[in-house]
XYZ file of C-alpha atoms in Angstrom:
727
model
C 28.295 -16.176 25.681
C 24.710 -17.039 25.289
C 23.901 -18.024 22.082
C 20.622 -17.602 20.185
C 18.971 -18.473 17.099
C 15.923 -16.966 16.063
C 13.594 -17.299 13.077
C 10.876 -14.640 11.797
C 8.945 -14.839 8.137
C 7.222 -13.104 5.791
C 3.982 -15.050 5.217
C 1.559 -14.599 2.358
C -1.973 -14.994 4.041
C -5.043 -14.662 2.902
C -8.075 -13.114 4.769
C -10.493 -15.938 6.046
C -8.722 -18.637 4.211
C -7.934 -20.638 7.582
C -6.509 -23.694 5.515
C -4.148 -21.861 3.488
C -3.123 -19.375 6.380
C -2.253 -22.857 8.404
C -0.388 -24.144 5.629
C 1.870 -21.193 5.746
C 1.917 -21.141 9.373
C 2.809 -24.806 9.598
C 5.413 -24.415 6.833
C 7.161 -21.518 8.570
C 7.602 -23.274 12.028
C 9.210 -26.911 9.944
C 11.687 -24.238 8.246
C 12.376 -22.749 11.621
C 12.610 -26.045 13.327
C 15.375 -27.128 10.566
C 17.225 -24.008 10.561
C 17.881 -24.680 14.556
C 15.772 -21.463 15.764
C 14.387 -21.806 19.284
C 12.053 -18.691 18.709
C 9.545 -18.631 15.601
C 7.549 -15.115 15.134
C 4.662 -14.736 12.848
C 2.783 -11.673 11.586
C 0.374 -9.914 13.292
C -3.221 -11.679 12.981
C -1.748 -14.447 10.957
C -4.084 -16.984 11.637
C -7.172 -15.287 10.328
C -5.372 -12.993 7.920
C -4.832 -9.317 8.804
C -7.445 -8.162 6.403
C -10.604 -9.826 7.904
C -12.184 -6.305 8.473
C -15.706 -6.910 9.668
C -15.335 -10.436 9.706
C -13.678 -9.995 13.333
C -16.841 -9.032 14.192
C -18.382 -12.367 13.600
C -17.902 -14.999 16.689
C -17.050 -17.724 14.064
C -13.996 -15.978 13.074
C -12.671 -15.729 16.660
C -13.817 -19.712 16.822
C -12.088 -20.687 14.071
C -8.679 -19.014 15.348
C -8.704 -21.263 18.585
C -9.714 -24.385 16.313
C -6.651 -23.527 14.478
C -4.646 -22.719 17.470
C -5.379 -26.021 19.011
C -4.316 -28.066 15.921
C -0.866 -26.351 16.395
C -0.883 -27.203 19.970
C -1.951 -30.795 20.358
C 0.564 -31.760 17.742
C 4.304 -31.251 17.758
C 4.587 -28.024 16.230
C 5.796 -26.363 19.189
C 7.931 -28.701 20.722
C 11.351 -27.004 21.520
C 10.445 -23.799 19.885
C 8.490 -20.592 21.193
C 6.009 -19.754 18.916
C 4.131 -16.366 18.461
C 0.698 -16.414 16.715
C -1.405 -13.888 15.880
C -5.452 -13.958 16.751
C -8.197 -12.598 17.773
C -9.246 -13.191 21.553
C -12.767 -12.247 23.277
C -11.758 -11.779 27.007
C -15.331 -11.036 29.012
C -16.726 -8.481 26.524
C -14.090 -7.146 24.535
C -12.530 -8.117 21.589
C -8.483 -7.605 21.847
C -5.923 -8.175 19.056
C -3.355 -10.602 20.618
C 0.135 -12.714 20.089
C -0.322 -15.926 21.817
C 3.046 -17.205 22.695
C 3.159 -21.065 22.909
C 5.606 -23.348 23.620
C 6.098 -27.308 24.257
C 1.877 -27.869 23.642
C 0.960 -25.100 26.479
C 0.282 -21.507 25.809
C 2.810 -19.358 28.326
C 1.005 -16.154 27.748
C -1.651 -13.827 26.049
C -0.126 -10.681 25.085
C -3.126 -7.934 23.867
C -2.345 -4.945 21.815
C -2.344 -1.642 23.919
C -1.788 1.007 20.885
C -4.041 0.348 17.819
C -3.395 1.708 14.518
C -6.683 3.737 13.795
C -5.505 5.817 10.753
C -5.015 5.783 7.352
C -5.981 2.646 6.053
C -6.200 1.398 9.301
C -9.491 0.601 11.629
C -8.528 -1.715 14.095
C -10.569 0.264 16.938
C -13.592 -0.679 14.822
C -12.837 -4.161 15.681
C -10.915 -4.496 18.569
C -10.200 -2.593 22.250
C -6.898 -1.513 23.195
C -5.583 -3.216 26.513
C -5.104 -0.433 29.248
C -4.406 -2.589 32.520
C -0.795 -2.293 32.605
C -0.195 -2.793 35.892
C -0.281 -6.678 36.099
C -1.006 -9.883 34.642
C -4.451 -11.386 34.865
C -5.989 -15.106 34.775
C -7.335 -15.787 31.497
C -9.828 -18.721 31.319
C -9.503 -20.684 28.154
C -12.050 -21.948 26.270
C -13.046 -25.541 27.557
C -12.246 -27.630 24.490
C -8.746 -25.687 24.212
C -8.415 -26.185 28.246
C -9.236 -30.094 28.080
C -6.822 -30.338 24.547
C -3.673 -28.602 26.431
C -4.323 -29.401 29.806
C -4.554 -25.842 30.963
C -7.455 -23.749 32.682
C -6.131 -20.387 32.488
C -3.322 -18.662 31.278
C -1.486 -15.203 32.081
C -3.376 -12.235 29.947
C -2.142 -8.728 29.644
C 1.178 -6.629 29.452
C 4.621 -8.223 30.506
C 7.184 -10.133 29.432
C 8.452 -13.901 29.779
C 11.389 -14.730 32.096
C 13.368 -17.690 31.050
C 15.898 -19.412 32.562
C 18.891 -17.402 30.221
C 16.676 -14.693 28.689
C 14.080 -12.315 28.909
C 11.742 -11.862 25.935
C 8.627 -9.557 25.000
C 6.549 -9.071 22.374
C 5.407 -5.667 21.199
C 2.775 -5.459 18.287
C 3.108 -3.237 15.127
C 1.731 0.248 15.715
C 3.310 0.199 19.556
C 6.737 0.421 18.054
C 5.922 4.218 16.248
C 3.601 5.294 19.471
C 5.170 8.385 21.206
C 6.062 5.946 24.222
C 6.666 2.349 23.186
C 6.657 -0.371 25.295
C 10.150 -1.403 24.335
C 11.990 1.310 26.277
C 10.264 0.445 29.302
C 11.020 -3.142 28.759
C 14.314 -2.795 28.060
C 15.111 -1.235 31.364
C 13.236 -4.089 33.079
C 15.935 -6.675 31.501
C 13.924 -7.801 28.197
C 16.327 -8.527 25.977
C 14.211 -10.250 22.658
C 11.909 -8.208 21.183
C 8.862 -9.706 18.997
C 6.921 -7.691 16.710
C 4.355 -9.134 14.716
C 3.227 -6.780 12.097
C 0.717 -5.992 9.446
C 2.012 -3.122 7.480
C 1.228 -2.539 3.975
C 3.325 -1.217 1.138
C 3.714 2.881 0.342
C 6.202 3.972 -1.734
C 9.476 5.187 0.027
C 7.848 4.040 3.392
C 10.402 1.544 4.201
C 13.240 3.515 5.515
C 10.839 4.777 8.170
C 9.841 1.227 9.239
C 13.798 0.240 9.566
C 14.608 2.911 11.194
C 12.380 2.935 13.921
C 13.981 -1.039 14.277
C 17.362 0.371 14.646
C 16.267 3.273 16.670
C 14.383 0.615 19.183
C 18.009 -1.211 19.931
C 20.505 1.380 19.016
C 20.410 3.440 22.338
C 19.055 0.532 24.543
C 20.679 -2.655 23.035
C 18.131 -5.635 22.380
C 17.430 -8.303 19.622
C 14.323 -6.925 17.856
C 12.742 -9.346 15.643
C 10.389 -8.206 13.210
C 7.312 -10.297 11.132
C 5.320 -9.484 8.191
C 2.618 -10.443 5.830
C 3.694 -10.292 2.110
C 1.140 -10.040 -0.625
C -2.464 -9.263 -1.124
C -4.734 -10.719 1.520
C -7.704 -9.734 -0.125
C -8.044 -5.934 -0.562
C -6.416 -2.740 -2.316
C -3.210 -2.873 0.298
C -0.100 -5.167 -0.762
C 1.678 -6.384 2.298
C 5.402 -5.873 1.820
C 7.282 -8.029 3.873
C 10.663 -7.287 4.621
C 10.773 -9.079 8.113
C 13.834 -8.809 9.751
C 16.430 -9.084 12.595
C 18.507 -6.137 14.445
C 21.034 -6.490 17.227
C 21.946 -3.177 18.979
C 21.038 -1.154 16.046
C 22.605 -3.580 13.082
C 20.463 -5.113 10.783
C 21.731 -8.858 10.753
C 18.910 -10.628 8.770
C 16.519 -9.250 6.246
C 13.859 -10.701 4.117
C 12.735 -9.340 0.787
C 10.139 -6.524 0.404
C 8.326 -8.028 -2.869
C 8.194 -11.747 -3.491
C 5.507 -14.448 -5.146
C 6.842 -16.899 -2.570
C 4.101 -18.038 -0.123
C 6.479 -18.712 3.191
C 9.938 -16.800 3.737
C 12.015 -17.254 6.767
C 14.527 -14.605 8.034
C 17.134 -16.635 10.417
C 19.767 -15.015 12.403
C 22.112 -16.340 15.280
C 22.905 -13.790 18.001
C 25.119 -13.473 21.103
C 23.055 -11.755 24.033
C 26.192 -10.873 25.587
C 26.859 -8.190 23.177
C 23.524 -6.734 24.254
C 24.273 -7.153 27.946
C 27.622 -5.286 27.481
C 26.058 -2.828 25.543
C 23.850 -1.564 28.111
C 26.375 -1.981 30.831
C 28.411 0.654 28.789
C 25.623 3.284 28.697
C 25.641 5.288 32.093
C 22.213 6.834 31.345
C 20.697 3.297 30.643
C 21.789 1.878 34.065
C 20.723 5.113 36.137
C 16.977 5.063 34.361
C 17.292 0.978 34.810
C 17.800 1.627 38.503
C 14.578 3.316 39.224
C 12.571 1.789 36.540
C 8.699 1.077 36.790
C 8.097 -2.576 37.175
C 6.963 -4.550 34.421
C 4.791 -7.906 35.231
C 6.638 -10.898 34.263
C 6.167 -14.798 33.757
C 8.723 -17.314 34.770
C 9.333 -20.210 32.669
C 12.320 -22.654 33.893
C 13.274 -23.365 30.436
C 16.424 -22.425 28.634
C 16.800 -21.508 24.954
C 20.223 -20.452 24.728
C 23.159 -22.308 23.877
C 26.798 -21.705 25.533
C 29.952 -20.775 23.512
C 30.300 -23.171 20.487
C 32.161 -22.890 17.016
C 29.420 -24.698 15.033
C 27.047 -21.324 15.470
C 28.140 -18.677 13.746
C 27.091 -15.310 14.491
C 25.213 -13.136 12.106
C 26.930 -10.152 10.695
C 25.366 -6.597 10.191
C 24.088 -6.251 6.640
C 24.372 -3.591 4.328
C 20.199 -2.894 4.112
C 18.479 -3.850 0.903
C 16.335 -0.807 -0.597
C 14.337 -0.626 -3.899
C 14.098 2.530 -5.991
C 10.736 4.091 -6.234
C 10.475 2.842 -9.834
C 11.525 -0.823 -8.707
C 8.676 -0.480 -5.763
C 6.305 0.445 -8.851
C 7.101 -2.694 -10.984
C 7.352 -4.994 -7.948
C 4.887 -4.312 -5.745
C 1.991 -4.176 -7.950
C 3.153 -6.828 -10.001
C 3.304 -9.062 -7.027
C -0.321 -7.504 -5.642
C -1.759 -8.600 -9.460
C -0.085 -11.990 -9.281
C -1.897 -13.162 -6.139
C -5.196 -11.452 -7.169
C -5.020 -13.395 -10.209
C -4.380 -16.608 -8.798
C -7.050 -16.230 -6.061
C -9.774 -14.831 -8.264
C -10.077 -18.022 -10.657
C -9.681 -15.453 -13.555
C -7.698 -16.874 -16.121
C -5.909 -13.694 -17.263
C -6.028 -10.122 -17.657
C -7.487 -7.628 -20.148
C -6.385 -4.258 -20.661
C -7.643 -1.327 -22.957
C -4.251 -0.071 -24.120
C -4.210 3.556 -25.535
C -0.431 3.791 -26.337
C -0.611 6.733 -23.463
C 1.722 6.953 -20.338
C -0.957 5.510 -17.785
C -2.037 2.341 -19.799
C 1.284 1.343 -20.751
C 2.664 1.339 -17.020
C -0.016 -0.643 -16.189
C 0.970 -2.992 -19.428
C 4.263 -2.912 -18.369
C 3.272 -4.253 -14.932
C 1.729 -6.820 -16.002
C 4.868 -7.506 -18.329
C 6.681 -7.413 -14.851
C 4.298 -9.629 -13.232
C 4.952 -12.437 -16.426
C 8.657 -12.178 -15.693
C 8.530 -12.564 -11.767
C 6.556 -15.861 -12.246
C 8.879 -17.137 -15.158
C 11.839 -16.259 -12.759
C 10.156 -17.838 -9.449
C 9.591 -21.079 -11.504
C 13.212 -21.322 -12.718
C 14.530 -20.738 -8.646
C 12.283 -23.714 -7.992
C 9.160 -22.155 -6.494
C 6.350 -25.320 -6.605
C 3.395 -23.473 -5.686
C 4.139 -20.759 -8.123
C 4.774 -23.325 -10.891
C 1.295 -25.148 -9.891
C -0.384 -21.832 -10.051
C 1.075 -20.785 -13.520
C 0.329 -24.023 -15.191
C -3.449 -23.614 -14.076
C -3.986 -20.261 -14.989
C -1.950 -20.401 -18.391
C -3.854 -23.635 -18.876
C -0.649 -25.589 -19.765
C -0.478 -29.511 -20.396
C 1.530 -32.486 -20.852
C 3.918 -31.243 -18.310
C 4.871 -27.844 -19.660
C 5.032 -24.770 -17.580
C 6.127 -21.309 -18.538
C 9.900 -20.674 -19.232
C 9.566 -17.567 -21.525
C 7.638 -14.275 -20.322
C 6.326 -13.261 -23.635
C 4.956 -16.625 -24.357
C 3.222 -16.931 -21.229
C 1.843 -13.218 -21.689
C 0.099 -14.500 -24.764
C -1.753 -16.745 -22.229
C -2.662 -14.497 -19.815
C -3.228 -11.069 -20.924
C -5.175 -9.105 -23.658
C -4.561 -5.806 -24.930
C -6.930 -3.833 -27.009
C -6.527 -0.804 -28.585
C -10.144 1.169 -29.027
C -9.510 3.817 -31.602
C -11.805 6.269 -33.266
C -11.370 9.083 -35.670
C -9.746 10.936 -33.189
C -6.686 8.514 -32.364
C -3.525 8.782 -33.725
C -1.553 6.829 -35.820
C 1.768 7.431 -33.377
C -0.780 6.309 -30.529
C -2.094 3.230 -32.439
C 1.699 2.171 -33.480
C 2.865 2.639 -29.707
C 0.323 0.404 -28.432
C 0.816 -2.319 -31.156
C 4.939 -2.131 -30.566
C 4.346 -2.237 -26.677
C 2.195 -5.416 -26.888
C 4.879 -7.269 -28.816
C 7.787 -6.277 -26.447
C 5.375 -7.635 -23.507
C 4.090 -10.615 -25.641
C 0.383 -9.998 -25.124
C -2.370 -11.108 -27.400
C -3.128 -7.736 -29.008
C -6.539 -6.392 -30.887
C -6.796 -3.242 -32.675
C -10.679 -1.966 -32.605
C -12.135 0.694 -34.252
C -15.397 2.337 -32.293
C -16.981 4.525 -34.385
C -19.460 2.583 -35.694
C -20.995 2.232 -32.399
C -20.455 6.314 -31.491
C -22.155 6.918 -34.905
C -25.184 4.352 -33.887
C -25.394 5.892 -30.615
C -25.377 9.487 -32.353
C -27.987 8.221 -34.404
C -30.196 7.339 -31.874
C -29.641 10.365 -30.148
C -30.571 12.512 -33.352
C -33.529 10.368 -33.749
C -34.841 10.834 -30.209
C -34.336 14.768 -29.860
C -33.768 15.887 -33.567
C -30.506 17.496 -32.526
C -26.837 16.741 -33.420
C -23.947 17.767 -30.882
C -20.988 19.102 -32.333
C -17.558 19.235 -31.307
C -16.088 22.619 -29.618
C -13.460 22.720 -32.332
C -16.201 22.403 -34.909
C -18.430 25.399 -33.000
C -20.011 23.184 -30.509
C -20.629 24.108 -27.031
C -18.725 22.775 -23.924
C -21.508 20.619 -23.037
C -21.514 18.997 -26.475
C -18.192 18.972 -26.252
C -17.870 16.950 -23.185
C -21.356 14.768 -24.160
C -19.233 13.562 -27.486
C -16.367 12.899 -25.605
C -17.552 10.839 -22.720
C -19.621 8.417 -25.223
C -16.658 7.223 -26.422
C -14.820 7.182 -23.096
C -17.989 4.832 -21.784
C -18.151 2.884 -25.274
C -14.570 1.710 -24.167
C -15.643 0.549 -20.741
C -18.231 -1.656 -22.091
C -16.719 -3.049 -25.029
C -13.582 -4.227 -22.228
C -15.954 -6.136 -19.926
C -17.782 -7.774 -22.965
C -14.300 -8.740 -24.479
C -13.071 -9.728 -20.873
C -16.049 -12.125 -20.981
C -16.244 -13.515 -24.015
C -12.583 -13.893 -25.159
C -11.988 -16.793 -23.546
C -14.827 -18.398 -25.114
C -13.715 -17.314 -28.399
C -10.138 -18.974 -28.110
C -11.672 -22.206 -26.062
C -10.471 -21.112 -22.497
C -12.169 -21.665 -19.415
C -13.015 -18.884 -16.899
C -12.828 -14.977 -17.484
C -10.261 -12.397 -17.923
C -9.896 -9.214 -14.909
C -10.321 -5.837 -16.789
C -7.537 -3.603 -15.434
C -7.797 0.103 -15.104
C -5.426 2.945 -15.795
C -6.196 6.005 -14.256
C -3.887 7.374 -12.010
C -3.985 9.159 -8.381
C -3.607 12.758 -9.808
C -6.495 12.324 -12.363
C -8.629 11.053 -9.837
C -7.745 13.778 -7.347
C -8.785 16.335 -9.742
C -11.632 13.916 -11.068
C -10.274 14.425 -15.133
C -11.795 11.168 -15.639
C -15.242 9.941 -16.917
C -17.734 8.128 -14.673
C -17.685 4.909 -16.027
C -15.191 4.846 -18.342
C -11.860 2.971 -19.012
C -11.005 4.166 -15.444
C -13.847 2.102 -14.270
C -12.594 -1.782 -14.290
C -12.174 -4.796 -11.937
C -9.112 -3.441 -10.187
C -6.269 -0.795 -11.248
C -2.394 -1.251 -10.475
C -1.998 2.507 -10.930
C -5.076 4.288 -9.169
C -2.713 6.089 -6.111
C 0.681 6.460 -8.185
C 1.091 10.079 -9.303
C 1.878 11.194 -12.756
C 5.309 12.151 -11.811
C 6.115 8.914 -10.865
C 4.663 6.821 -13.672
C 6.739 8.991 -15.988
C 9.894 8.008 -13.776
C 8.772 4.301 -13.872
C 8.382 4.168 -17.852
C 12.265 5.624 -18.267
C 13.224 2.884 -15.519
C 11.083 -0.092 -17.273
C 12.120 0.843 -20.853
C 15.954 -0.122 -19.905
C 15.282 -2.567 -16.810
C 12.271 -4.575 -18.284
C 13.318 -4.586 -21.913
C 10.241 -2.626 -23.185
C 12.233 -0.052 -25.191
C 9.270 1.488 -26.580
C 8.439 2.754 -23.195
C 11.199 5.472 -23.675
C 9.010 7.134 -26.731
C 5.762 6.683 -24.746
C 6.758 8.812 -21.587
C 8.199 11.609 -23.943
C 4.831 12.110 -25.520
C 2.602 14.885 -24.071
C -0.240 13.436 -22.419
C -3.780 13.659 -24.259
C -7.171 11.903 -23.861
C -7.721 11.571 -27.804
C -11.207 12.313 -27.390
C -11.505 15.299 -29.383
C -10.605 15.894 -33.282
C -7.280 16.398 -34.086
C -6.687 19.861 -36.304
C -4.162 21.586 -37.825
C -4.204 24.320 -35.085
C -5.509 22.127 -32.299
C -4.835 19.075 -30.508
C -6.061 18.006 -26.972
C -3.467 18.137 -24.179
C -4.612 16.675 -20.733
C -2.828 19.429 -18.447
C -4.655 22.294 -20.810
C -8.035 20.430 -20.546
C -7.470 20.173 -16.801
C -6.142 23.917 -16.351
C -3.611 22.975 -14.152
C -0.093 20.530 -14.468
C 0.592 17.349 -12.692
C 3.013 18.776 -11.088
C 1.002 21.183 -9.594
C -1.665 18.510 -8.765
C 1.268 16.377 -7.178
C 1.511 19.468 -4.632
C -2.374 20.193 -4.065
C -2.794 16.138 -3.307
C -0.108 16.480 -0.908
C -1.357 19.722 0.950
C -4.851 18.262 0.868
C -3.670 15.128 2.235
C -0.862 14.819 3.933
C -0.729 18.345 5.674
C -4.531 18.854 5.977
C -4.620 21.640 4.184
C -8.175 23.457 3.450
C -8.413 25.924 0.938
C -7.011 28.821 3.472
C -3.901 26.628 4.728
C -3.498 25.477 1.321
C -2.983 29.200 0.112
C -0.968 30.423 2.755
C 1.508 27.589 2.054
C 1.781 27.871 -1.441
C 2.382 31.882 -0.857
C 5.397 30.658 0.701
C 6.471 27.962 -1.948
C 5.439 29.618 -5.107
C 5.789 33.671 -3.823
C 9.188 33.896 -5.713
C 7.068 33.066 -9.247
C 3.781 34.019 -8.253
C 1.588 37.149 -6.750
C -0.875 36.115 -4.175
C -3.990 37.057 -6.265
C -2.404 34.435 -8.854
C -1.774 31.591 -6.078
C -5.474 32.593 -4.945
C -7.110 31.674 -8.426
C -5.049 28.840 -8.650
C -6.083 27.224 -5.182
C -9.500 28.088 -6.077
C -9.515 26.827 -9.538
C -8.024 23.192 -7.745
C -11.006 22.950 -4.811
C -13.705 24.275 -7.347
C -13.269 20.987 -9.591
C -11.860 18.968 -6.740
C -15.620 19.150 -5.075
C -17.306 19.008 -8.236
C -15.823 15.999 -9.521
C -15.586 14.235 -5.783
C -18.603 11.940 -6.460
C -16.298 10.002 -8.687
C -13.964 8.620 -6.126
C -17.335 6.720 -4.856
C -17.372 4.422 -7.514
C -13.491 4.526 -7.888
C -12.102 0.903 -9.169
C -10.130 -0.756 -6.303
C -6.630 0.421 -6.455
C -3.551 -0.681 -5.561
C -2.702 1.805 -2.343
C 0.960 3.183 -2.702
C 0.688 6.938 -2.316
C -0.163 8.988 0.601
C -2.236 11.338 -0.589
C -4.817 8.861 -2.358
C -8.443 10.272 -3.078
C -9.708 6.648 -2.481
C -13.219 6.844 -0.951
C -13.784 3.505 0.229
C -11.498 3.384 3.229
C -8.525 5.761 3.105
C -9.657 9.462 2.125
C -13.201 9.608 3.734
C -15.216 13.064 3.012
C -18.119 14.175 1.524
C -19.483 13.800 -1.918
C -21.567 16.454 -2.349
C -19.924 19.809 -1.793
C -20.670 23.878 -1.940
C -18.249 23.801 -4.918
C -18.218 27.677 -4.505
C -16.879 27.630 -0.975
C -18.059 31.023 -0.238
C -16.445 31.243 3.208
C -13.393 29.660 2.705
C -12.626 31.887 -0.589
C -13.857 34.744 0.899
C -11.103 34.553 3.557
C -8.515 34.159 0.780
C -9.947 37.045 -0.976
C -9.374 39.000 2.418
C -5.596 37.773 2.884
C -5.323 38.541 -1.072
C -6.394 42.411 0.065
C -4.404 42.349 2.699
C -0.787 40.937 0.856
C -1.588 43.508 -1.967
C -1.551 46.440 0.656
C 1.048 45.311 2.199
C 3.257 44.933 -0.895
C 2.129 48.608 -1.788
C 3.310 50.116 1.430
C 6.801 48.262 1.088
C 7.370 49.380 -2.137
C 6.170 52.939 -1.005
C 8.935 52.589 1.397
C 11.458 51.558 -0.733
C 10.734 54.553 -2.776
C 10.615 56.844 -0.038
C 13.940 55.455 0.952
C 15.298 56.007 -2.548
C 14.224 59.828 -2.734
C 15.702 60.301 0.729
C 19.556 58.698 -0.652
C 19.351 55.701 1.081
C 18.522 57.584 4.756
C 15.500 55.472 5.161
C 16.666 51.947 4.747
C 14.316 49.684 6.384
C 16.175 47.104 9.066
C 16.533 43.733 7.732
C 13.628 41.668 9.242
C 11.183 44.504 10.321
C 7.990 45.583 9.008
C 5.191 42.879 8.426
C 5.973 39.270 8.357
C 4.483 39.073 4.926
C 7.379 40.489 3.258
C 8.756 38.184 0.889
C 5.444 36.381 -0.227
């Protein structure tokens, strides 16, 4: 038997904070050595942090990475353990995203990434070049100070694998696994048994299964040990890297790390039998045949043994049941962990949330409450870093630290109900009860005086007094009066966030939390520079439907029982007067339901549909309950208001990325913000299709009528006629 102990890890790196990153890297190596591992894999670009973005264009970033690598090599960190470190490397005039494999204070090889992630949130081609020379390894001239420190002049650079005396090992970097022709297939045929995948993969609702299936598929039919390492946490942007580092052997997960955690370093260790890999490959005839005529991949021979022979002191890791979180748990834990990282790294003393008593702001409050619970739990489990951060942020003294989540929330979380004459007692009460359940410092403020002052000023300037629509005013007046209330709340929120710590003799400032959801952003159903404008927003790319399911879950599992009543209440902005015959409702205001908005959003972004293709798809989806003309009206209405309000996305509060149809304008959903909202060409095409479909329906009806009058002799054969039948 060839027994091998391997270690991978989740690291909570922070882009451009080299001290933080090196601390975590060294801690992971120490723990790997303590566990007896001979291979240690870290995340992609772990030395710099994955999210450095345009900082990768600075020579300083590359030079600092080399300095950090030298620090790891001149000391004993790589003694007796193969370490894979992620960092940018410049070769010639090109910059590459590389894995640097080191052993015994030497660089064994540098493996540049061949297939770069360049869609969705990823822009790797902006900063890096893909390595295209697959034929052979090249000599890379090390920087002079590195060369002097490690007594090496050149190292192999390129695509290849390392052949030790008892095992063959290769790197496959993140996106390469998901490419149409992944390197591991070719490498397996060349005898590689252990694959090292360093990744920078962010959280997205319901995404983890796709990732794990890729690891399992990589070794299920061709055998092998697949190691995966990922960052975990907020490294300085909208993304939360969701860890879940794991080790897969012959299609079975034998070790899995957490997806959401407050830990800075989490190790995942497994003990594997490489003979099991050889045995599986030997039993698959097609693998043997393809291996016999494989294209040869370059390799580096290292006269060193990593494996141990048979011993009962080394127990093999057995297959595990894969751990998945429900979407509701993902909404609680992902944004909760992201908020904690943002809070502790920003220097803020806490959060302030305008809490309306509605579903969205209550969801944000529940997520902050969950964060407080996670902090207290981590401290009770012995996490010293979380304890240190919590003591500093909560301003504990005399050796005290958080032991109760509600008490901790009182120190770091302000909620404010900003009521007006249009607010109901029901929402005011819901906000108060929820704040008590979470433990936040809650304020109840009336904004009517400020609204009146502004309207008096307007009347003095213009001689006119606007009225609500229910009182006989125009749409312009109605919208203007609503916007005044919404924008006052934003100004008041930032004023309170900056001054309340001073009022309570606390240092620092509070971060203002936004609470608009992805569907409202897509439709533009928000006031520019209202309470949707904040420092950060943990639910900005989560759908209303998912949030309502989350509220039901949180009412039970987080212990905030009032959320059940909040979830069941009809969504309303409460910006218009309540009358006996009128009550403002979100879906009525928008002219569409949240369910419809979710459908539009997925078709627009995920399935890349413009107006015409969206109309065609919805004719199939909704054809049993709507006519083509009705579908056309809905599609036109959506695109009209989507395009009119697209400009609001340019100032959207930075939001936790959780949904694949997010309209976030900064980097994920790049589109113009000035449209011809009439869409004349596209809408004309839709009208032509409606006319054609209506004509087909009339023809079919006439044909059916003639068939009935002929006594059934003229029945149309099934499947014949125009393919539009059935729309």
